[in-house]
CSV table of C-alpha atoms in Angstrom, one decimal:
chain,number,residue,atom,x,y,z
A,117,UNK,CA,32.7,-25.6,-34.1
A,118,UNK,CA,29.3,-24.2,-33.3
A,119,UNK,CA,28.8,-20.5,-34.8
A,120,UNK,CA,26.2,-18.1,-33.7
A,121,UNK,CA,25.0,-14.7,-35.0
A,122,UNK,CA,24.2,-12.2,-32.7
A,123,UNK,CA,23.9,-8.0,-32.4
A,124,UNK,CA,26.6,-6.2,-31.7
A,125,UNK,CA,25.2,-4.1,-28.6
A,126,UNK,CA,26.9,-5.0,-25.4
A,127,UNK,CA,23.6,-6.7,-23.8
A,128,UNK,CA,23.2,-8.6,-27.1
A,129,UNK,CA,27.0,-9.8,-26.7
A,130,UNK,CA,26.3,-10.7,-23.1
A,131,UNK,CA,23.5,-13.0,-24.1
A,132,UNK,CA,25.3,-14.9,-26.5
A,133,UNK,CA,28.5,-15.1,-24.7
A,134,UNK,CA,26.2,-16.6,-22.1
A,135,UNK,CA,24.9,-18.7,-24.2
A,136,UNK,CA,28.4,-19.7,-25.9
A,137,UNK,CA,29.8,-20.4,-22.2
A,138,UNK,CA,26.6,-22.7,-21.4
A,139,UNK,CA,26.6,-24.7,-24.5
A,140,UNK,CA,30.5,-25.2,-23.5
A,141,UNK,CA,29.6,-26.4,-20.6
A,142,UNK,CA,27.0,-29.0,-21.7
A,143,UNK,CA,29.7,-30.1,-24.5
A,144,UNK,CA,33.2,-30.0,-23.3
A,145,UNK,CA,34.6,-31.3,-26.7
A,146,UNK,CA,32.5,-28.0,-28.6
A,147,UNK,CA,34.2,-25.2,-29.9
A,148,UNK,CA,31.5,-22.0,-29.6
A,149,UNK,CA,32.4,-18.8,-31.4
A,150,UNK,CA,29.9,-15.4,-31.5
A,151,UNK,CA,29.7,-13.4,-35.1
A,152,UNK,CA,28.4,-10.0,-34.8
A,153,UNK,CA,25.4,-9.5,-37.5
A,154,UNK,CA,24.7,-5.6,-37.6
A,155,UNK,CA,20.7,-5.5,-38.0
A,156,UNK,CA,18.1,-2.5,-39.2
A,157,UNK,CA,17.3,-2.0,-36.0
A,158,UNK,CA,21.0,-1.3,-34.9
A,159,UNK,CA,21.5,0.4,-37.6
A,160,UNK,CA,18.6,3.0,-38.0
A,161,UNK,CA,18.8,5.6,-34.3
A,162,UNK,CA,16.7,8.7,-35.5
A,163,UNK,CA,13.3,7.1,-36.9
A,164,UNK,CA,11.5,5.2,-34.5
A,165,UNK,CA,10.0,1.6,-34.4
A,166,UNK,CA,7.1,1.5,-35.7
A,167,UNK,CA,7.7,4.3,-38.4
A,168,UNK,CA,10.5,1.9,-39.6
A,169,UNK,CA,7.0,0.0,-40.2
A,170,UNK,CA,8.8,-3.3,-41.0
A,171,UNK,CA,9.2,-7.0,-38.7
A,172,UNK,CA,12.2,-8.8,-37.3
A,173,UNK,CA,13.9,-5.0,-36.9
A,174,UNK,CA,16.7,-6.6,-34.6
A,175,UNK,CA,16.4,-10.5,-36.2
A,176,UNK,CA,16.2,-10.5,-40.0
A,177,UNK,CA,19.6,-9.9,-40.8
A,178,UNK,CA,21.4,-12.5,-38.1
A,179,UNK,CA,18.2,-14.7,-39.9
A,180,UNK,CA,19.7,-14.6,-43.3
A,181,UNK,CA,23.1,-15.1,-41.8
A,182,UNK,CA,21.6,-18.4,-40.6
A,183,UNK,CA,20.0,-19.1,-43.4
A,184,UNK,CA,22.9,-18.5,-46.1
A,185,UNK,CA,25.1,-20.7,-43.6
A,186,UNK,CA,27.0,-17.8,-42.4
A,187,UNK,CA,26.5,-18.9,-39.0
A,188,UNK,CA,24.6,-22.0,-37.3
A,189,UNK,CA,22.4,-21.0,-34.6
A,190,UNK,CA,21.2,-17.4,-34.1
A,191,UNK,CA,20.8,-15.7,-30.3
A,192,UNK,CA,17.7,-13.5,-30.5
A,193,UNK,CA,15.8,-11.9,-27.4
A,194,UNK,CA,12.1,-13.4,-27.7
A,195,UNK,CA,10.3,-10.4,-27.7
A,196,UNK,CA,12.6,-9.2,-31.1
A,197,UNK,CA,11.5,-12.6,-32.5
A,198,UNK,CA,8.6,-12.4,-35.1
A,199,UNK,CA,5.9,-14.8,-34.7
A,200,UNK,CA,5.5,-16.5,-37.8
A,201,UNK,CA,9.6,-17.6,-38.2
A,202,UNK,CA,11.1,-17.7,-41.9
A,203,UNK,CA,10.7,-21.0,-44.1
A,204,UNK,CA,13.7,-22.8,-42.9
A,205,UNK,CA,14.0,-21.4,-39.7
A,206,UNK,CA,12.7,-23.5,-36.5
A,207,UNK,CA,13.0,-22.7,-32.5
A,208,UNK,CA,15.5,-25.0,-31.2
A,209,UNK,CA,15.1,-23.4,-27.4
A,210,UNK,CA,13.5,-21.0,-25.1
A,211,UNK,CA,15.9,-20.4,-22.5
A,212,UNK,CA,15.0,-19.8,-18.7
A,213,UNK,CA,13.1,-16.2,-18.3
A,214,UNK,CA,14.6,-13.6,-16.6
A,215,UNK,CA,12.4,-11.3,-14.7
A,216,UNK,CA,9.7,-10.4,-17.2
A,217,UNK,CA,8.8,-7.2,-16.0
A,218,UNK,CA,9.8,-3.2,-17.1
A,219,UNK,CA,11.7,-1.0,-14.7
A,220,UNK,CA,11.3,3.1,-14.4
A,221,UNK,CA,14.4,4.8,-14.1
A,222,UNK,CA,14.1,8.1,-12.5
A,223,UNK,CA,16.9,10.9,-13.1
A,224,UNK,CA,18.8,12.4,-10.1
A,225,UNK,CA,16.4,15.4,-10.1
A,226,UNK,CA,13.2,13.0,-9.9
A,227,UNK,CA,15.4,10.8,-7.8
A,228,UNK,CA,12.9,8.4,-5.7
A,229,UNK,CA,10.0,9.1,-7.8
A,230,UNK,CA,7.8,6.4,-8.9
A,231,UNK,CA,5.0,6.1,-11.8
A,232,UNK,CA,2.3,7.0,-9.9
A,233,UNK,CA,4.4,10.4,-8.2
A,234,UNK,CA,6.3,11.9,-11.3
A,235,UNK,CA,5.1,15.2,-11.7
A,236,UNK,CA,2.7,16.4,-13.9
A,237,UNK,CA,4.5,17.1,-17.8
A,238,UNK,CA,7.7,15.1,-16.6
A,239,UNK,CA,8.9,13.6,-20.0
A,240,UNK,CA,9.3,9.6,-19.9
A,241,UNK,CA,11.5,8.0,-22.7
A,242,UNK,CA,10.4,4.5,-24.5
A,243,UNK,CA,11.1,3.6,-27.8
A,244,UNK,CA,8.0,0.5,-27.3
A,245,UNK,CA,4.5,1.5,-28.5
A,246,UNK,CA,2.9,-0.7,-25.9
A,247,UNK,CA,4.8,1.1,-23.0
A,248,UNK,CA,3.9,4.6,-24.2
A,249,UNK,CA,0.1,3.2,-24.4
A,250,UNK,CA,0.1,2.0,-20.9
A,251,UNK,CA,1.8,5.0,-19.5
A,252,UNK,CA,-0.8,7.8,-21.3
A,253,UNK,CA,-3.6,5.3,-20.1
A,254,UNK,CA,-2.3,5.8,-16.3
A,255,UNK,CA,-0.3,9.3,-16.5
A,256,UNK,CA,-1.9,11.3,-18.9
A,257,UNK,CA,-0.3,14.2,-17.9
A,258,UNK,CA,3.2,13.2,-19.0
A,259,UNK,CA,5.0,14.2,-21.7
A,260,UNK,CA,5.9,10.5,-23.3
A,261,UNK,CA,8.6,11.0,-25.6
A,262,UNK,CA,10.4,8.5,-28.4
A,263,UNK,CA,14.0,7.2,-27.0
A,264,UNK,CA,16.1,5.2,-28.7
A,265,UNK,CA,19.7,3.7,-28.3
A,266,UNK,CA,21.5,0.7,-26.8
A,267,UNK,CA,20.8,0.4,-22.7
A,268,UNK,CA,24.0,2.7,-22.0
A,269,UNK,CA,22.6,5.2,-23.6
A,270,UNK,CA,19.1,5.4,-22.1
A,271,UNK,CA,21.1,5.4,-19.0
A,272,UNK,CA,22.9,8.3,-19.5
A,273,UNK,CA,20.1,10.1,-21.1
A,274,UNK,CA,18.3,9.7,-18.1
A,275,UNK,CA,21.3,10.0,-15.7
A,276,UNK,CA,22.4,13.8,-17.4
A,277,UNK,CA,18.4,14.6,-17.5
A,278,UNK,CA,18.0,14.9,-20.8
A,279,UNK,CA,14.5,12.5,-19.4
A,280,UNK,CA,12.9,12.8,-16.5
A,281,UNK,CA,12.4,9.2,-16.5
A,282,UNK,CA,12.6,6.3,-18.6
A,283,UNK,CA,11.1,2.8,-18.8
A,284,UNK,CA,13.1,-0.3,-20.2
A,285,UNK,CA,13.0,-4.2,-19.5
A,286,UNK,CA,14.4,-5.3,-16.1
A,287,UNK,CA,16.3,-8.6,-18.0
A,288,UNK,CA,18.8,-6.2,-19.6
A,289,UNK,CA,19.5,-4.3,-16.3
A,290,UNK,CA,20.1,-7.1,-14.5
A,291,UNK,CA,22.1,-9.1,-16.8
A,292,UNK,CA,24.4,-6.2,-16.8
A,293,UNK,CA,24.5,-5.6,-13.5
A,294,UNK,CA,22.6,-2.3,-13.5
A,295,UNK,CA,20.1,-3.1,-11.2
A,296,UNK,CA,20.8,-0.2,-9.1
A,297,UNK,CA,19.2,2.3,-11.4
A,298,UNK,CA,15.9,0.6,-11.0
A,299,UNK,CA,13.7,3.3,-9.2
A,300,UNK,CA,10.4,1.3,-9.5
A,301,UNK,CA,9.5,-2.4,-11.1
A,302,UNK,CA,5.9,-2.3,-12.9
A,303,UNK,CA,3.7,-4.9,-11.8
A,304,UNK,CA,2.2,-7.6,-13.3
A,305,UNK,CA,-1.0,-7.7,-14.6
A,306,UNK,CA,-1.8,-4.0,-14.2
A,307,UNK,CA,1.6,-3.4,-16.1
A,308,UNK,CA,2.3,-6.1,-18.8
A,309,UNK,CA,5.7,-6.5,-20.5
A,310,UNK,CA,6.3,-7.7,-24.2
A,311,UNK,CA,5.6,-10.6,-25.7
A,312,UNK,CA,8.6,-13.1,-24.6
A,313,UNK,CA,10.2,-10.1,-22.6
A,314,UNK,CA,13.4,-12.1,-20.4
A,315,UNK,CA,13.6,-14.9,-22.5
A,316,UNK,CA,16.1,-15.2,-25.1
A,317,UNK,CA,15.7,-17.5,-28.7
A,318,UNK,CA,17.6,-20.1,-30.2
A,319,UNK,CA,17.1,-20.3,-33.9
A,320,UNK,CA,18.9,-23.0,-36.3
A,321,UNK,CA,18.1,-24.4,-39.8
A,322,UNK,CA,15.7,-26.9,-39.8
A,323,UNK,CA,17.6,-29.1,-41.3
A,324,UNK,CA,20.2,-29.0,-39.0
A,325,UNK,CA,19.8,-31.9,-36.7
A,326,UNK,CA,23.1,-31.7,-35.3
A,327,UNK,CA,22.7,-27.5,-34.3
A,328,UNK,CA,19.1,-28.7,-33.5
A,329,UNK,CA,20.7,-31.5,-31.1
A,330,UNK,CA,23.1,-29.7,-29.4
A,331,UNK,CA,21.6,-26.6,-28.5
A,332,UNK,CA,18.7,-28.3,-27.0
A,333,UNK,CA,20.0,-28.6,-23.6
A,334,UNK,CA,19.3,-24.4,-23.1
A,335,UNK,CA,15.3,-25.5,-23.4
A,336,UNK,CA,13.3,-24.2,-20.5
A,337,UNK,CA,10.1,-26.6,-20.7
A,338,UNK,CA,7.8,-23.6,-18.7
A,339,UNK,CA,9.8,-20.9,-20.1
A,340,UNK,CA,8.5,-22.3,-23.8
A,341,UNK,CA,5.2,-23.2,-22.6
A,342,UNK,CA,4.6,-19.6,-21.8
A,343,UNK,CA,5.9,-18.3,-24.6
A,344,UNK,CA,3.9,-20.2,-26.9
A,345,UNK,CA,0.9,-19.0,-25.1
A,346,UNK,CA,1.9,-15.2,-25.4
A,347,UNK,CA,3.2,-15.7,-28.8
A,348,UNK,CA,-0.2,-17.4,-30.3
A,349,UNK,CA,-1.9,-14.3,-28.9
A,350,UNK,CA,0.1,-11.8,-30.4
A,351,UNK,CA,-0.3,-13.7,-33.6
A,352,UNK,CA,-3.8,-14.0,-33.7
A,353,UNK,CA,-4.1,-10.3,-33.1
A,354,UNK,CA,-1.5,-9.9,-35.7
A,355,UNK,CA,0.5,-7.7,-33.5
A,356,UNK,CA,4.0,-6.3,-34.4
A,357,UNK,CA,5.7,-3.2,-33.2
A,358,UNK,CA,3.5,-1.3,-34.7
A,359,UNK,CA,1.0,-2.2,-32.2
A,360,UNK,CA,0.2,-1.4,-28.3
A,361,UNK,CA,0.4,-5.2,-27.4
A,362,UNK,CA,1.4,-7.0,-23.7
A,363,UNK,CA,1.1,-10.2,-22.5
A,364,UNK,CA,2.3,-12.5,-20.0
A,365,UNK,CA,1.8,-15.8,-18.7
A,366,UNK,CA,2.5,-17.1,-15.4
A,367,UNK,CA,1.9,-20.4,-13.4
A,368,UNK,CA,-1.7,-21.2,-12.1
A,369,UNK,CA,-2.6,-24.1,-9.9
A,370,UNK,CA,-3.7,-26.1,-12.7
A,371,UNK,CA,-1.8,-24.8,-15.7
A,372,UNK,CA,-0.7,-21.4,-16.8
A,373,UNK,CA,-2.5,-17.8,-16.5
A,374,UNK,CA,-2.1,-15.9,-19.6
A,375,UNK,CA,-2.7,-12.1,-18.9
A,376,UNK,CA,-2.9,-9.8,-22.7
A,377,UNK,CA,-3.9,-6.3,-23.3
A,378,UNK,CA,-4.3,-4.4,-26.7
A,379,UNK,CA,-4.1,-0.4,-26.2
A,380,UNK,CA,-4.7,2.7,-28.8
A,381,UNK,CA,-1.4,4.8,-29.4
A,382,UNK,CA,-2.4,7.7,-27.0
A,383,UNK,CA,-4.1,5.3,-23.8
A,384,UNK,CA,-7.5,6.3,-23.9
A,385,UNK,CA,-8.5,2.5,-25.1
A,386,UNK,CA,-6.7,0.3,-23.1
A,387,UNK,CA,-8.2,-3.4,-23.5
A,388,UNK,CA,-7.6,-6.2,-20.7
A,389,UNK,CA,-8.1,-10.2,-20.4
A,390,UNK,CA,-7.0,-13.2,-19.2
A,391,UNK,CA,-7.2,-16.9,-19.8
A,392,UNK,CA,-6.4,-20.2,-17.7
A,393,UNK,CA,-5.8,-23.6,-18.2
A,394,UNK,CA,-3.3,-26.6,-18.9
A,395,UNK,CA,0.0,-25.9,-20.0
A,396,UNK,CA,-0.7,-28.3,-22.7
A,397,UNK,CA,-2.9,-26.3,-23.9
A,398,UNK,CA,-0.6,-23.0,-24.1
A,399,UNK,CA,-1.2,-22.0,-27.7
A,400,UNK,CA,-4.9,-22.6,-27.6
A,401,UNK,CA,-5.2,-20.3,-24.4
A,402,UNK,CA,-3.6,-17.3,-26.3
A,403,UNK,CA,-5.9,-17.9,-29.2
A,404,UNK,CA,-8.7,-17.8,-27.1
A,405,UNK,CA,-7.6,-15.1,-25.5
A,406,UNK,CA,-7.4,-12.8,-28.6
A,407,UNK,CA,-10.6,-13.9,-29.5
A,408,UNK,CA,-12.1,-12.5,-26.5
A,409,UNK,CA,-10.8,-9.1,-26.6
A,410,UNK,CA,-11.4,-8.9,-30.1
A,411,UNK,CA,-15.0,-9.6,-29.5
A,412,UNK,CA,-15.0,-7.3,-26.7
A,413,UNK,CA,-13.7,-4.2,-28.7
A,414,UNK,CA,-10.2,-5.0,-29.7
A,415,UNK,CA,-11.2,-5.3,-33.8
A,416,UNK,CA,-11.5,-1.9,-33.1
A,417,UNK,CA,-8.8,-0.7,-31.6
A,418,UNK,CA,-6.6,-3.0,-34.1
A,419,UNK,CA,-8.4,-1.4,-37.0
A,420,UNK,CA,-7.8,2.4,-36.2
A,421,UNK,CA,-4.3,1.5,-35.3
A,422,UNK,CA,-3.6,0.1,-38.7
A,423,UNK,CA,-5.4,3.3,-40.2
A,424,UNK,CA,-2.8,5.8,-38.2
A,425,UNK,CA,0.2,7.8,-40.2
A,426,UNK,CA,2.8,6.1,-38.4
A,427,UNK,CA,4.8,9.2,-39.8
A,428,UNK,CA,2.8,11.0,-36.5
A,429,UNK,CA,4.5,9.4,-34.2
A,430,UNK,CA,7.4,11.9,-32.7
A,431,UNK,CA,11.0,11.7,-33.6
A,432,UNK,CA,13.2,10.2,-31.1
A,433,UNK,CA,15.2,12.8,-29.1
A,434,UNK,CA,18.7,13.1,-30.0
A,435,UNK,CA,21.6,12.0,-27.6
């Protein structure tokens, strides 16, 4: 028997049943059983993110589960996943990315609308800081409003027009099959996801060998190679939700191509770099990497961000 903790929204379900029918697969004689762990971030719908102000919003609880013994592996979504882990806890596996990028989702009456052709004051939902930078830095002329709620919801927010438009992560959408809503797919680099974004995490105990040992086989050797890169830059900028962050790194002909931006709240700042090299070198690129923009500017975006009310931000709107 193999336990592991996961939310208890439908797309979190998906992604450990997934998981749970894989590791079956790889180990016929394995019995796999999902526990729902309800987390802060579940639980808390009218305060948004980063007023919550705290990390691990959709982890720390399923992390203590893990911890205590409740359950033996947790399945996380990357991006969710802090980047410093909790003493005990190690990263067993990275698991193949899906497609990393966001997706606009236009309602009917904005039906075939893009980014770029939204008119002007059209309010776009997000419940991501970094996704409300980007989109005041090229739109801002939009209204960009706090929306939070499981992926059904935003969809039917957006559907009845309560939103003109939203923007969540294409992964969810087409694990779910919900591709169909997709009304435009941001590009990379002049649109960078979260940290992670498509990939999900397998934690254990690290003193587990045997959790460690079977849940190896769902390791995605470039998938955690880029991830480490994107994750050592968000650490060295000491990023968390609270914070306008992207990043995302991609294959290059000799290595990897790590892409990062930092951005103030309302767009006006909106910081870019990038970094190549060998994948071996993954976590040094994203240090380097912060290191630049911070030495271009980005000390000073970080610093007025950490120096903002987050009690400023807007409310979410109600469902």
């Amino acid at each position: 028997m193999l336990r592991l903790g996961s939310r208890g929204s439908t797309l979190a379900r998906w992604q450990a049943e997934n998981v749970r029918a894989r590791l079956e697969r790889a180990h016929p004689e394995l019995r796999v059983e999902v526990q729902v762990v309800a987390t802060t971030g579940d639980r808390i719908h009218d305060v948004p993110l980063a007023r919550i102000g705290e990390q691990g919003l959709f982890t720390k609880e399923i992390d203590r589960a893990l911890l205590d013994g409740s359950v033996d592996a947790a399945v996380h979504s990357l991006k969710d996943v802090p980047t410093r882990l909790d003493v005990g806890l190690r990263l067993a596996a990275v698991t193949e990315r899906e497609d990393p990028r966001d997706a606009l989702l236009a309602s009917p009456a904005a039906a075939g609308r893009t980014l770029a052709t939204l008119p002007p004051g059209a309010r776009v939902g997000t419940s991501s800081l970094r996704r409300r930078a980007q989109l005041l830095h090229a739109r801002p002329d939009l209204r960009v409003e706090d929306l939070r709620g499981n992926l059904d919801t935003r969809l039917t927010l957006v559907a009845g027009g309560r939103f003109d438009a939203a923007i969540v992560a294409y992964a969810g959408l087409r694990r779910l099959g919900r591709e169909a809503a997709v009304t435009e797919l941001l590009e990379p680099p002049g649109w960078l996801p979260a940290v992670g974004q498509g990939a999900l995490a397998i934690l254990v105990r690290e003193d587990d060998a045997r959790a460690c040992a079977l849940t190896a086989c769902l390791d995605d050797t470039w998938t955690r190679c880029a991830a480490a890169a994107e994750r050592a830059f968000l650490r060295a900028l000491e990023g968390g939700c609270q914070v306008p962050i992207g990043a995302l790194a991609a294959p290059a002909p000799h290595g990897l191509l790590l892409h990062g931006l930092v951005a103030s709240l309302d767009g006006q700042q909106l910081l870019r770099g990038e970094a190549a090299g060998p994948a071996q070198d993954a976590e040094l690129l994203g240090q380097q990497l912060a290191a630049d923009l911070l030495e271009r500017g980005g000390d000073r975006i970080l610093e007025a961000l950490r120096g903002q009310d987050p009690d400023a931000l807007p409310a979410p709107s109600p469902p």
